[in-house]
JSON list of C-alpha atoms in Angstrom, two decimals:
[
{"chain": "A", "resi": 203, "resn": "MET", "atom": "CA", "xyz": [-50.56, -4.96, 88.06]},
{"chain": "A", "resi": 204, "resn": "LEU", "atom": "CA", "xyz": [-51.74, -3.31, 91.24]},
{"chain": "A", "resi": 205, "resn": "ASN", "atom": "CA", "xyz": [-54.77, -4.59, 93.06]},
{"chain": "A", "resi": 206, "resn": "LEU", "atom": "CA", "xyz": [-57.37, -2.38, 91.38]},
{"chain": "A", "resi": 207, "resn": "THR", "atom": "CA", "xyz": [-61.10, -2.62, 91.10]},
{"chain": "A", "resi": 208, "resn": "THR", "atom": "CA", "xyz": [-62.53, -3.28, 87.62]},
{"chain": "A", "resi": 209, "resn": "LYS", "atom": "CA", "xyz": [-63.71, 0.32, 87.33]},
{"chain": "A", "resi": 210, "resn": "GLU", "atom": "CA", "xyz": [-60.28, 1.71, 88.23]},
{"chain": "A", "resi": 211, "resn": "ALA", "atom": "CA", "xyz": [-58.53, -0.69, 85.86]},
{"chain": "A", "resi": 212, "resn": "SER", "atom": "CA", "xyz": [-60.75, 0.22, 82.92]},
{"chain": "A", "resi": 213, "resn": "SER", "atom": "CA", "xyz": [-60.37, 3.95, 83.56]},
{"chain": "A", "resi": 214, "resn": "GLN", "atom": "CA", "xyz": [-56.59, 3.52, 83.77]},
{"chain": "A", "resi": 215, "resn": "GLU", "atom": "CA", "xyz": [-56.63, 1.58, 80.49]},
{"chain": "A", "resi": 216, "resn": "GLU", "atom": "CA", "xyz": [-58.66, 4.35, 78.86]},
{"chain": "A", "resi": 217, "resn": "LEU", "atom": "CA", "xyz": [-56.18, 6.92, 80.15]},
{"chain": "A", "resi": 218, "resn": "ILE", "atom": "CA", "xyz": [-53.24, 5.01, 78.69]},
{"chain": "A", "resi": 219, "resn": "ILE", "atom": "CA", "xyz": [-55.01, 4.61, 75.33]},
{"chain": "A", "resi": 220, "resn": "PHE", "atom": "CA", "xyz": [-55.86, 8.33, 75.36]},
{"chain": "A", "resi": 221, "resn": "GLN", "atom": "CA", "xyz": [-52.23, 9.28, 76.11]},
{"chain": "A", "resi": 222, "resn": "ILE", "atom": "CA", "xyz": [-50.91, 7.07, 73.30]},
{"chain": "A", "resi": 223, "resn": "TRP", "atom": "CA", "xyz": [-53.48, 8.53, 70.89]},
{"chain": "A", "resi": 224, "resn": "MET", "atom": "CA", "xyz": [-52.52, 12.09, 71.86]},
{"chain": "A", "resi": 225, "resn": "ARG", "atom": "CA", "xyz": [-48.80, 11.37, 71.31]},
{"chain": "A", "resi": 226, "resn": "PHE", "atom": "CA", "xyz": [-49.65, 9.91, 67.91]},
{"chain": "A", "resi": 227, "resn": "LEU", "atom": "CA", "xyz": [-51.66, 13.01, 66.93]},
{"chain": "A", "resi": 228, "resn": "VAL", "atom": "CA", "xyz": [-48.86, 15.34, 68.06]},
{"chain": "A", "resi": 229, "resn": "MET", "atom": "CA", "xyz": [-46.34, 13.34, 66.04]},
{"chain": "A", "resi": 230, "resn": "ILE", "atom": "CA", "xyz": [-48.54, 13.53, 62.92]},
{"chain": "A", "resi": 231, "resn": "ARG", "atom": "CA", "xyz": [-49.03, 17.28, 63.40]},
{"chain": "A", "resi": 232, "resn": "GLU", "atom": "CA", "xyz": [-45.28, 17.87, 63.72]},
{"chain": "A", "resi": 233, "resn": "LYS", "atom": "CA", "xyz": [-44.60, 15.87, 60.55]},
{"chain": "A", "resi": 234, "resn": "PHE", "atom": "CA", "xyz": [-47.36, 17.72, 58.69]},
{"chain": "A", "resi": 235, "resn": "VAL", "atom": "CA", "xyz": [-45.95, 21.11, 59.69]},
{"chain": "A", "resi": 236, "resn": "LEU", "atom": "CA", "xyz": [-42.49, 20.05, 58.48]},
{"chain": "A", "resi": 237, "resn": "VAL", "atom": "CA", "xyz": [-43.93, 18.90, 55.15]},
{"chain": "A", "resi": 238, "resn": "GLN", "atom": "CA", "xyz": [-45.90, 22.13, 54.83]},
{"chain": "A", "resi": 239, "resn": "ILE", "atom": "CA", "xyz": [-42.78, 24.23, 55.43]},
{"chain": "A", "resi": 240, "resn": "LEU", "atom": "CA", "xyz": [-40.78, 22.21, 52.91]},
{"chain": "A", "resi": 241, "resn": "TYR", "atom": "CA", "xyz": [-43.54, 22.46, 50.32]},
{"chain": "A", "resi": 242, "resn": "THR", "atom": "CA", "xyz": [-44.06, 26.20, 50.63]},
{"chain": "A", "resi": 243, "resn": "THR", "atom": "CA", "xyz": [-40.32, 26.93, 50.78]},
{"chain": "A", "resi": 244, "resn": "ASN", "atom": "CA", "xyz": [-39.30, 25.16, 47.60]},
{"chain": "A", "resi": 245, "resn": "LYS", "atom": "CA", "xyz": [-41.72, 23.07, 45.58]},
{"chain": "A", "resi": 246, "resn": "GLU", "atom": "CA", "xyz": [-39.04, 21.61, 43.28]},
{"chain": "A", "resi": 247, "resn": "CYS", "atom": "CA", "xyz": [-36.93, 20.55, 46.25]},
{"chain": "A", "resi": 248, "resn": "PHE", "atom": "CA", "xyz": [-40.02, 19.04, 47.86]},
{"chain": "A", "resi": 249, "resn": "GLN", "atom": "CA", "xyz": [-40.70, 17.00, 44.72]},
{"chain": "A", "resi": 250, "resn": "GLU", "atom": "CA", "xyz": [-37.14, 15.68, 44.73]},
{"chain": "A", "resi": 251, "resn": "ILE", "atom": "CA", "xyz": [-37.40, 14.70, 48.39]},
{"chain": "A", "resi": 252, "resn": "LEU", "atom": "CA", "xyz": [-40.64, 12.82, 47.71]},
{"chain": "A", "resi": 253, "resn": "GLU", "atom": "CA", "xyz": [-39.03, 10.97, 44.82]},
{"chain": "A", "resi": 254, "resn": "LEU", "atom": "CA", "xyz": [-36.02, 10.01, 46.96]},
{"chain": "A", "resi": 255, "resn": "LEU", "atom": "CA", "xyz": [-38.27, 8.81, 49.77]},
{"chain": "A", "resi": 256, "resn": "TYR", "atom": "CA", "xyz": [-40.31, 6.77, 47.32]},
{"chain": "A", "resi": 257, "resn": "MET", "atom": "CA", "xyz": [-37.20, 5.19, 45.81]},
{"chain": "A", "resi": 258, "resn": "ASN", "atom": "CA", "xyz": [-35.91, 4.41, 49.29]},
{"chain": "A", "resi": 259, "resn": "ILE", "atom": "CA", "xyz": [-39.17, 2.66, 50.22]},
{"chain": "A", "resi": 260, "resn": "VAL", "atom": "CA", "xyz": [-39.25, 0.70, 46.94]},
{"chain": "A", "resi": 261, "resn": "GLU", "atom": "CA", "xyz": [-35.62, -0.43, 47.40]},
{"chain": "A", "resi": 262, "resn": "LYS", "atom": "CA", "xyz": [-36.29, -1.61, 50.96]},
{"chain": "A", "resi": 263, "resn": "LYS", "atom": "CA", "xyz": [-39.25, -3.72, 49.85]},
{"chain": "A", "resi": 264, "resn": "SER", "atom": "CA", "xyz": [-37.28, -5.53, 47.15]}
]
């Protein structure tokens, strides 16, 4: 790491944590919008997708 003062290092750490958090929130929002579109477009299709995803997760665990 560069030769930083404690104050600079902590503010840089906070900035990195903030950036990671923001990316995470954007990712969640994008996924939520996709789910919302799927749900409103075709509820039966959405149900089938959820069931397939669930089965896929269960199979991976066993």
